[in-house]
mmCIF file with all atom_site columns, C-alpha atoms in Angstrom:
data_model
loop_
_atom_site.group_PDB
_atom_site.id
_atom_site.type_symbol
_atom_site.label_atom_id
_atom_site.label_alt_id
_atom_site.label_comp_id
_atom_site.label_asym_id
_atom_site.label_entity_id
_atom_site.label_seq_id
_atom_site.pdbx_PDB_ins_code
_atom_site.Cartn_x
_atom_site.Cartn_y
_atom_site.Cartn_z
_atom_site.occupancy
_atom_site.B_iso_or_equiv
_atom_site.pdbx_formal_charge
_atom_site.auth_seq_id
_atom_site.auth_comp_id
_atom_site.auth_asym_id
_atom_site.auth_atom_id
_atom_site.pdbx_PDB_model_num
ATOM 1   C CA . ARG A 1 1   ? -16.595 10.787  -13.473 1.00 0.00 ? 772 ARG A CA 1
ATOM 2   C CA . GLU A 1 2   ? -19.137 12.773  -11.498 1.00 0.00 ? 773 GLU A CA 1
ATOM 3   C CA . GLY A 1 3   ? -19.979 10.866  -7.646  1.00 0.00 ? 774 GLY A CA 1
ATOM 4   C CA . ILE A 1 4   ? -17.080 10.414  -6.083  1.00 0.00 ? 775 ILE A CA 1
ATOM 5   C CA . CYS A 1 5   ? -16.855 13.369  -4.165  1.00 0.00 ? 776 CYS A CA 1
ATOM 6   C CA . GLY A 1 6   ? -19.788 13.672  -2.367  1.00 0.00 ? 777 GLY A CA 1
ATOM 7   C CA . SER A 1 7   ? -20.570 17.361  -2.558  1.00 0.00 ? 778 SER A CA 1
ATOM 8   C CA . CYS A 1 8   ? -22.780 18.471  -4.211  1.00 0.00 ? 779 CYS A CA 1
ATOM 9   C CA . ALA A 1 9   ? -25.521 15.989  -2.203  1.00 0.00 ? 780 ALA A CA 1
ATOM 10  C CA . MET A 1 10  ? -28.595 17.697  -1.188  1.00 0.00 ? 781 MET A CA 1
ATOM 11  C CA . ASN A 1 11  ? -32.612 16.813  -0.666  1.00 0.00 ? 782 ASN A CA 1
ATOM 12  C CA . ILE A 1 12  ? -34.035 16.948  -4.406  1.00 0.00 ? 783 ILE A CA 1
ATOM 13  C CA . ASP A 1 13  ? -37.494 16.265  -5.415  1.00 0.00 ? 784 ASP A CA 1
ATOM 14  C CA . GLY A 1 14  ? -37.799 14.750  -2.065  1.00 0.00 ? 785 GLY A CA 1
ATOM 15  C CA . THR A 1 15  ? -34.981 12.571  -2.083  1.00 0.00 ? 786 THR A CA 1
ATOM 16  C CA . ASN A 1 16  ? -31.164 12.337  -0.836  1.00 0.00 ? 787 ASN A CA 1
ATOM 17  C CA . THR A 1 17  ? -29.242 12.313  -4.192  1.00 0.00 ? 788 THR A CA 1
ATOM 18  C CA . LEU A 1 18  ? -25.595 13.665  -5.340  1.00 0.00 ? 789 LEU A CA 1
ATOM 19  C CA . ALA A 1 19  ? -26.563 16.316  -7.528  1.00 0.00 ? 790 ALA A CA 1
ATOM 20  C CA . CYS A 1 20  ? -24.550 15.166  -9.996  1.00 0.00 ? 791 CYS A CA 1
ATOM 21  C CA . LEU A 1 21  ? -25.711 11.605  -10.484 1.00 0.00 ? 792 LEU A CA 1
ATOM 22  C CA . CYS A 1 22  ? -29.775 13.489  -10.908 1.00 0.00 ? 793 CYS A CA 1
ATOM 23  C CA . TYR A 1 23  ? -30.651 12.967  -13.806 1.00 0.00 ? 794 TYR A CA 1
ATOM 24  C CA . ILE A 1 24  ? -33.934 16.224  -14.848 1.00 0.00 ? 795 ILE A CA 1
ATOM 25  C CA . GLU A 1 25  ? -35.762 15.272  -17.697 1.00 0.00 ? 796 GLU A CA 1
ATOM 26  C CA . PRO A 1 26  ? -35.543 18.431  -19.808 1.00 0.00 ? 797 PRO A CA 1
ATOM 27  C CA . LYS A 1 27  ? -39.317 21.040  -20.515 1.00 0.00 ? 798 LYS A CA 1
ATOM 28  C CA . GLY A 1 28  ? -40.730 18.668  -22.163 1.00 0.00 ? 799 GLY A CA 1
ATOM 29  C CA . ALA A 1 29  ? -39.395 15.311  -22.930 1.00 0.00 ? 800 ALA A CA 1
ATOM 30  C CA . ALA A 1 30  ? -42.237 12.210  -22.574 1.00 0.00 ? 801 ALA A CA 1
ATOM 31  C CA . ASP A 1 31  ? -41.154 11.522  -18.956 1.00 0.00 ? 802 ASP A CA 1
ATOM 32  C CA . ALA A 1 32  ? -41.417 14.855  -17.328 1.00 0.00 ? 803 ALA A CA 1
ATOM 33  C CA . SER A 1 33  ? -44.491 15.760  -15.595 1.00 0.00 ? 804 SER A CA 1
ATOM 34  C CA . GLY A 1 34  ? -43.894 20.237  -16.007 1.00 0.00 ? 805 GLY A CA 1
ATOM 35  C CA . LYS A 1 35  ? -43.631 20.588  -12.495 1.00 0.00 ? 806 LYS A CA 1
ATOM 36  C CA . ALA A 1 36  ? -40.652 22.537  -11.268 1.00 0.00 ? 807 ALA A CA 1
ATOM 37  C CA . THR A 1 37  ? -37.530 20.312  -9.469  1.00 0.00 ? 808 THR A CA 1
ATOM 38  C CA . LYS A 1 38  ? -37.292 21.164  -5.997  1.00 0.00 ? 809 LYS A CA 1
ATOM 39  C CA . ILE A 1 39  ? -33.516 21.033  -5.190  1.00 0.00 ? 810 ILE A CA 1
ATOM 40  C CA . TYR A 1 40  ? -33.708 21.784  -0.313  1.00 0.00 ? 811 TYR A CA 1
ATOM 41  C CA . PRO A 1 41  ? -30.007 21.247  1.182   1.00 0.00 ? 812 PRO A CA 1
ATOM 42  C CA . LEU A 1 42  ? -29.408 18.088  3.686   1.00 0.00 ? 813 LEU A CA 1
ATOM 43  C CA . PRO A 1 43  ? -32.104 17.239  4.958   1.00 0.00 ? 814 PRO A CA 1
ATOM 44  C CA . HIS A 1 44  ? -32.447 17.524  9.163   1.00 0.00 ? 815 HIS A CA 1
ATOM 45  C CA . MET A 1 45  ? -28.687 19.987  9.252   1.00 0.00 ? 816 MET A CA 1
ATOM 46  C CA . TYR A 1 46  ? -28.402 23.127  10.122  1.00 0.00 ? 817 TYR A CA 1
ATOM 47  C CA . VAL A 1 47  ? -27.900 25.418  6.985   1.00 0.00 ? 818 VAL A CA 1
ATOM 48  C CA . LEU A 1 48  ? -24.306 27.502  6.696   1.00 0.00 ? 819 LEU A CA 1
ATOM 49  C CA . LYS A 1 49  ? -25.434 28.827  3.509   1.00 0.00 ? 820 LYS A CA 1
ATOM 50  C CA . ASP A 1 50  ? -28.174 27.494  0.468   1.00 0.00 ? 821 ASP A CA 1
ATOM 51  C CA . LEU A 1 51  ? -27.161 24.380  -0.068  1.00 0.00 ? 822 LEU A CA 1
ATOM 52  C CA . VAL A 1 52  ? -24.444 24.097  2.000   1.00 0.00 ? 823 VAL A CA 1
ATOM 53  C CA . PRO A 1 53  ? -25.381 22.138  5.483   1.00 0.00 ? 824 PRO A CA 1
ATOM 54  C CA . ASP A 1 54  ? -22.945 22.344  8.532   1.00 0.00 ? 825 ASP A CA 1
ATOM 55  C CA . MET A 1 55  ? -21.193 18.487  7.953   1.00 0.00 ? 826 MET A CA 1
ATOM 56  C CA . GLY A 1 56  ? -18.991 19.524  11.267  1.00 0.00 ? 827 GLY A CA 1
ATOM 57  C CA . ASN A 1 57  ? -20.614 16.637  13.627  1.00 0.00 ? 828 ASN A CA 1
ATOM 58  C CA . PHE A 1 58  ? -20.920 14.175  10.796  1.00 0.00 ? 829 PHE A CA 1
ATOM 59  C CA . TYR A 1 59  ? -17.190 14.521  10.565  1.00 0.00 ? 830 TYR A CA 1
ATOM 60  C CA . GLU A 1 60  ? -16.764 14.578  13.976  1.00 0.00 ? 831 GLU A CA 1
ATOM 61  C CA . GLN A 1 61  ? -18.392 11.557  14.254  1.00 0.00 ? 832 GLN A CA 1
ATOM 62  C CA . TYR A 1 62  ? -16.695 10.102  12.048  1.00 0.00 ? 833 TYR A CA 1
ATOM 63  C CA . ARG A 1 63  ? -13.223 11.134  13.260  1.00 0.00 ? 834 ARG A CA 1
ATOM 64  C CA . SER A 1 64  ? -14.481 9.221   16.838  1.00 0.00 ? 835 SER A CA 1
ATOM 65  C CA . ILE A 1 65  ? -14.010 6.020   14.839  1.00 0.00 ? 836 ILE A CA 1
ATOM 66  C CA . GLU A 1 66  ? -10.472 6.287   13.896  1.00 0.00 ? 837 GLU A CA 1
ATOM 67  C CA . PRO A 1 67  ? -10.436 5.427   10.743  1.00 0.00 ? 838 PRO A CA 1
ATOM 68  C CA . TRP A 1 68  ? -6.865  4.034   9.984   1.00 0.00 ? 839 TRP A CA 1
ATOM 69  C CA . LEU A 1 69  ? -5.093  0.879   9.611   1.00 0.00 ? 840 LEU A CA 1
ATOM 70  C CA . GLN A 1 70  ? -3.928  0.185   13.759  1.00 0.00 ? 841 GLN A CA 1
ATOM 71  C CA . SER A 1 71  ? -1.548  -2.342  14.292  1.00 0.00 ? 842 SER A CA 1
ATOM 72  C CA . LYS A 1 72  ? -0.582  -3.367  17.806  1.00 0.00 ? 843 LYS A CA 1
ATOM 73  C CA . GLU A 1 73  ? 3.472   -4.171  15.861  1.00 0.00 ? 844 GLU A CA 1
ATOM 74  C CA . GLY A 1 74  ? 3.559   -1.643  13.295  1.00 0.00 ? 845 GLY A CA 1
ATOM 75  C CA . LYS A 1 75  ? 5.892   -2.902  10.138  1.00 0.00 ? 846 LYS A CA 1
ATOM 76  C CA . LYS A 1 76  ? 8.646   -5.152  10.141  1.00 0.00 ? 847 LYS A CA 1
ATOM 77  C CA . GLU A 1 77  ? 11.798  -3.545  9.214   1.00 0.00 ? 848 GLU A CA 1
ATOM 78  C CA . GLY A 1 78  ? 11.440  -3.001  4.827   1.00 0.00 ? 849 GLY A CA 1
ATOM 79  C CA . GLN A 1 79  ? 7.768   -3.779  4.876   1.00 0.00 ? 850 GLN A CA 1
ATOM 80  C CA . ALA A 1 80  ? 6.621   -1.762  2.148   1.00 0.00 ? 851 ALA A CA 1
ATOM 81  C CA . GLU A 1 81  ? 2.585   -2.213  3.117   1.00 0.00 ? 852 GLU A CA 1
ATOM 82  C CA . PHE A 1 82  ? 0.601   -4.333  5.146   1.00 0.00 ? 853 PHE A CA 1
ATOM 83  C CA . LEU A 1 83  ? -0.867  -7.690  2.980   1.00 0.00 ? 854 LEU A CA 1
ATOM 84  C CA . GLN A 1 84  ? -4.155  -9.282  2.738   1.00 0.00 ? 855 GLN A CA 1
ATOM 85  C CA . THR A 1 85  ? -5.103  -12.461 0.913   1.00 0.00 ? 856 THR A CA 1
ATOM 86  C CA . ARG A 1 86  ? -7.666  -11.439 -2.243  1.00 0.00 ? 857 ARG A CA 1
ATOM 87  C CA . GLU A 1 87  ? -10.737 -13.043 -0.057  1.00 0.00 ? 858 GLU A CA 1
ATOM 88  C CA . ASP A 1 88  ? -10.044 -10.418 3.070   1.00 0.00 ? 859 ASP A CA 1
ATOM 89  C CA . ARG A 1 89  ? -10.016 -8.065  0.514   1.00 0.00 ? 860 ARG A CA 1
ATOM 90  C CA . ALA A 1 90  ? -13.564 -9.596  -0.839  1.00 0.00 ? 861 ALA A CA 1
ATOM 91  C CA . LYS A 1 91  ? -14.916 -8.301  2.475   1.00 0.00 ? 862 LYS A CA 1
ATOM 92  C CA . LEU A 1 92  ? -14.588 -4.423  1.928   1.00 0.00 ? 863 LEU A CA 1
ATOM 93  C CA . ASP A 1 93  ? -16.141 -4.625  -1.367  1.00 0.00 ? 864 ASP A CA 1
ATOM 94  C CA . GLY A 1 94  ? -19.154 -2.030  -1.065  1.00 0.00 ? 865 GLY A CA 1
ATOM 95  C CA . MET A 1 95  ? -17.695 -0.315  2.737   1.00 0.00 ? 866 MET A CA 1
ATOM 96  C CA . TYR A 1 96  ? -14.740 1.274   1.134   1.00 0.00 ? 867 TYR A CA 1
ATOM 97  C CA . GLU A 1 97  ? -16.433 2.482   -1.784  1.00 0.00 ? 868 GLU A CA 1
ATOM 98  C CA . CYS A 1 98  ? -18.424 5.100   0.762   1.00 0.00 ? 869 CYS A CA 1
ATOM 99  C CA . ILE A 1 99  ? -17.613 8.361   -0.761  1.00 0.00 ? 870 ILE A CA 1
ATOM 100 C CA . LEU A 1 100 ? -18.929 10.477  2.881   1.00 0.00 ? 871 LEU A CA 1
ATOM 101 C CA . CYS A 1 101 ? -21.975 12.741  1.656   1.00 0.00 ? 872 CYS A CA 1
ATOM 102 C CA . ALA A 1 102 ? -24.085 11.687  4.605   1.00 0.00 ? 873 ALA A CA 1
ATOM 103 C CA . CYS A 1 103 ? -27.681 11.095  1.820   1.00 0.00 ? 874 CYS A CA 1
ATOM 104 C CA . CYS A 1 104 ? -28.025 8.289   4.344   1.00 0.00 ? 875 CYS A CA 1
ATOM 105 C CA . SER A 1 105 ? -27.670 9.420   7.732   1.00 0.00 ? 876 SER A CA 1
ATOM 106 C CA . THR A 1 106 ? -30.151 12.339  6.912   1.00 0.00 ? 877 THR A CA 1
ATOM 107 C CA . SER A 1 107 ? -32.327 10.220  5.210   1.00 0.00 ? 878 SER A CA 1
ATOM 108 C CA . CYS A 1 108 ? -32.763 8.162   9.094   1.00 0.00 ? 879 CYS A CA 1
ATOM 109 C CA . PRO A 1 109 ? -35.297 8.992   11.417  1.00 0.00 ? 880 PRO A CA 1
ATOM 110 C CA . SER A 1 110 ? -33.094 7.982   13.987  1.00 0.00 ? 881 SER A CA 1
ATOM 111 C CA . TYR A 1 111 ? -30.160 9.965   13.424  1.00 0.00 ? 882 TYR A CA 1
ATOM 112 C CA . TRP A 1 112 ? -32.764 13.199  12.612  1.00 0.00 ? 883 TRP A CA 1
ATOM 113 C CA . TRP A 1 113 ? -33.476 12.185  16.414  1.00 0.00 ? 884 TRP A CA 1
ATOM 114 C CA . ASN A 1 114 ? -30.214 11.764  18.035  1.00 0.00 ? 885 ASN A CA 1
ATOM 115 C CA . ALA A 1 115 ? -27.642 12.868  15.288  1.00 0.00 ? 886 ALA A CA 1
ATOM 116 C CA . ASP A 1 116 ? -25.125 14.263  18.942  1.00 0.00 ? 887 ASP A CA 1
ATOM 117 C CA . LYS A 1 117 ? -25.395 10.614  19.587  1.00 0.00 ? 888 LYS A CA 1
ATOM 118 C CA . TYR A 1 118 ? -25.725 8.481   16.974  1.00 0.00 ? 889 TYR A CA 1
ATOM 119 C CA . LEU A 1 119 ? -23.413 7.587   15.455  1.00 0.00 ? 890 LEU A CA 1
ATOM 120 C CA . GLY A 1 120 ? -25.694 7.637   11.977  1.00 0.00 ? 891 GLY A CA 1
ATOM 121 C CA . PRO A 1 121 ? -25.502 5.382   8.787   1.00 0.00 ? 892 PRO A CA 1
ATOM 122 C CA . ALA A 1 122 ? -22.283 6.148   6.635   1.00 0.00 ? 893 ALA A CA 1
ATOM 123 C CA . VAL A 1 123 ? -19.981 6.136   10.203  1.00 0.00 ? 894 VAL A CA 1
ATOM 124 C CA . LEU A 1 124 ? -20.818 2.707   11.113  1.00 0.00 ? 895 LEU A CA 1
ATOM 125 C CA . MET A 1 125 ? -20.516 1.051   8.297   1.00 0.00 ? 896 MET A CA 1
ATOM 126 C CA . GLN A 1 126 ? -17.238 2.832   8.122   1.00 0.00 ? 897 GLN A CA 1
ATOM 127 C CA . ALA A 1 127 ? -16.837 1.637   11.145  1.00 0.00 ? 898 ALA A CA 1
ATOM 128 C CA . TYR A 1 128 ? -17.583 -1.783  10.382  1.00 0.00 ? 899 TYR A CA 1
ATOM 129 C CA . ARG A 1 129 ? -14.858 -1.031  7.346   1.00 0.00 ? 900 ARG A CA 1
ATOM 130 C CA . TRP A 1 130 ? -12.483 -1.311  9.552   1.00 0.00 ? 901 TRP A CA 1
ATOM 131 C CA . ILE A 1 131 ? -13.388 -4.314  11.832  1.00 0.00 ? 902 ILE A CA 1
ATOM 132 C CA . GLU A 1 132 ? -13.704 -6.252  9.114   1.00 0.00 ? 903 GLU A CA 1
ATOM 133 C CA . ASP A 1 133 ? -10.080 -5.066  7.710   1.00 0.00 ? 904 ASP A CA 1
ATOM 134 C CA . SER A 1 134 ? -7.995  -8.462  8.450   1.00 0.00 ? 905 SER A CA 1
ATOM 135 C CA . ARG A 1 135 ? -5.072  -6.011  8.363   1.00 0.00 ? 906 ARG A CA 1
ATOM 136 C CA . ASP A 1 136 ? -6.677  -4.382  11.225  1.00 0.00 ? 907 ASP A CA 1
ATOM 137 C CA . ASP A 1 137 ? -4.796  -5.862  15.417  1.00 0.00 ? 908 ASP A CA 1
ATOM 138 C CA . PHE A 1 138 ? -8.031  -3.311  16.884  1.00 0.00 ? 909 PHE A CA 1
ATOM 139 C CA . THR A 1 139 ? -11.034 -4.988  16.192  1.00 0.00 ? 910 THR A CA 1
ATOM 140 C CA . GLU A 1 140 ? -12.127 -5.553  19.912  1.00 0.00 ? 911 GLU A CA 1
ATOM 141 C CA . GLU A 1 141 ? -11.597 -2.682  21.330  1.00 0.00 ? 912 GLU A CA 1
ATOM 142 C CA . ARG A 1 142 ? -13.396 -0.642  17.803  1.00 0.00 ? 913 ARG A CA 1
ATOM 143 C CA . LEU A 1 143 ? -16.492 -3.071  19.189  1.00 0.00 ? 914 LEU A CA 1
ATOM 144 C CA . ALA A 1 144 ? -16.405 -2.558  22.100  1.00 0.00 ? 915 ALA A CA 1
ATOM 145 C CA . GLU A 1 145 ? -16.855 1.384   21.769  1.00 0.00 ? 916 GLU A CA 1
ATOM 146 C CA . LEU A 1 146 ? -19.434 0.762   19.958  1.00 0.00 ? 917 LEU A CA 1
ATOM 147 C CA . ASP A 1 147 ? -21.436 -1.019  22.077  1.00 0.00 ? 918 ASP A CA 1
ATOM 148 C CA . ASP A 1 148 ? -23.147 1.128   22.581  1.00 0.00 ? 919 ASP A CA 1
ATOM 149 C CA . ALA A 1 149 ? -27.444 1.515   24.167  1.00 0.00 ? 920 ALA A CA 1
ATOM 150 C CA . PHE A 1 150 ? -26.860 5.031   21.285  1.00 0.00 ? 921 PHE A CA 1
ATOM 151 C CA . LYS A 1 151 ? -23.797 5.236   18.941  1.00 0.00 ? 922 LYS A CA 1
ATOM 152 C CA . LEU A 1 152 ? -24.985 2.072   17.008  1.00 0.00 ? 923 LEU A CA 1
ATOM 153 C CA . TYR A 1 153 ? -28.400 0.599   18.806  1.00 0.00 ? 924 TYR A CA 1
ATOM 154 C CA . ARG A 1 154 ? -30.358 3.331   17.601  1.00 0.00 ? 925 ARG A CA 1
ATOM 155 C CA . CYS A 1 155 ? -30.951 1.800   13.968  1.00 0.00 ? 926 CYS A CA 1
ATOM 156 C CA . HIS A 1 156 ? -34.264 0.333   14.208  1.00 0.00 ? 927 HIS A CA 1
ATOM 157 C CA . THR A 1 157 ? -34.030 -1.617  10.335  1.00 0.00 ? 928 THR A CA 1
ATOM 158 C CA . ILE A 1 158 ? -35.967 0.865   8.671   1.00 0.00 ? 929 ILE A CA 1
ATOM 159 C CA . MET A 1 159 ? -33.229 1.619   6.401   1.00 0.00 ? 930 MET A CA 1
ATOM 160 C CA . ASN A 1 160 ? -34.029 4.760   4.323   1.00 0.00 ? 931 ASN A CA 1
ATOM 161 C CA . CYS A 1 161 ? -30.286 4.559   4.098   1.00 0.00 ? 932 CYS A CA 1
ATOM 162 C CA . THR A 1 162 ? -29.577 1.823   1.691   1.00 0.00 ? 933 THR A CA 1
ATOM 163 C CA . LYS A 1 163 ? -32.641 3.291   -0.243  1.00 0.00 ? 934 LYS A CA 1
ATOM 164 C CA . VAL A 1 164 ? -31.467 6.330   -0.662  1.00 0.00 ? 935 VAL A CA 1
ATOM 165 C CA . CYS A 1 165 ? -27.230 6.338   -0.919  1.00 0.00 ? 936 CYS A CA 1
ATOM 166 C CA . PRO A 1 166 ? -25.918 7.311   -4.815  1.00 0.00 ? 937 PRO A CA 1
ATOM 167 C CA . LYS A 1 167 ? -23.898 4.366   -4.729  1.00 0.00 ? 938 LYS A CA 1
ATOM 168 C CA . HIS A 1 168 ? -25.419 2.035   -3.827  1.00 0.00 ? 939 HIS A CA 1
ATOM 169 C CA . LEU A 1 169 ? -23.952 0.583   -0.875  1.00 0.00 ? 940 LEU A CA 1
ATOM 170 C CA . ASN A 1 170 ? -26.019 -1.487  2.241   1.00 0.00 ? 941 ASN A CA 1
ATOM 171 C CA . PRO A 1 171 ? -25.028 0.626   5.375   1.00 0.00 ? 942 PRO A CA 1
ATOM 172 C CA . GLY A 1 172 ? -28.233 -1.452  7.471   1.00 0.00 ? 943 GLY A CA 1
ATOM 173 C CA . LYS A 1 173 ? -26.272 -4.276  6.677   1.00 0.00 ? 944 LYS A CA 1
ATOM 174 C CA . ALA A 1 174 ? -23.424 -3.215  8.094   1.00 0.00 ? 945 ALA A CA 1
ATOM 175 C CA . ILE A 1 175 ? -25.133 -1.798  10.788  1.00 0.00 ? 946 ILE A CA 1
ATOM 176 C CA . ALA A 1 176 ? -26.490 -5.366  11.430  1.00 0.00 ? 947 ALA A CA 1
ATOM 177 C CA . ASN A 1 177 ? -23.042 -6.739  10.839  1.00 0.00 ? 948 ASN A CA 1
ATOM 178 C CA . ILE A 1 178 ? -21.890 -4.727  13.894  1.00 0.00 ? 949 ILE A CA 1
ATOM 179 C CA . LYS A 1 179 ? -24.963 -6.304  16.297  1.00 0.00 ? 950 LYS A CA 1
ATOM 180 C CA . LYS A 1 180 ? -23.543 -9.641  15.050  1.00 0.00 ? 951 LYS A CA 1
ATOM 181 C CA . ARG A 1 181 ? -20.561 -9.283  16.037  1.00 0.00 ? 952 ARG A CA 1
ATOM 182 C CA . LEU A 1 182 ? -21.099 -7.925  19.316  1.00 0.00 ? 953 LEU A CA 1
ATOM 183 C CA . ALA A 1 183 ? -24.379 -10.623 19.903  1.00 0.00 ? 954 ALA A CA 1
#
């Protein structure tokens, strides 16, 4: 049951990953190089203490996309939930699994240089998750909010985000899909 909360995200031997998923060869094993494992906090974030980065800006950016279902009419009387087809639900696969560990965002050079303005891969993938949700009635408003030179278009498809994602998700693809929707 590891890899579900994202709180142990750090840079281990030069790669952003989750410590709980990172296997370290025991000393003397055939695959072990004999070198010490190097562990650092997530790069390009202020460090609060030891391996704990300040995630405040990251979570504020996440909050800015309003990551909740928005309905213009609300629930009808007696309606327990907003239903969707299996096909519509399948469109969310590969996005809702994100645990907001920030491994992808902190591996992105565009995020390093513009963390105050560029939303970063994790937040943009979550934005696309809500844009693609068939139950959400604010798709156009969400797209309009992202149509900004810095919020979205700082992505230069370097794809470090996809390479380091410990859940094997593809934030780069989600960002490309948002750009397509805005084109």
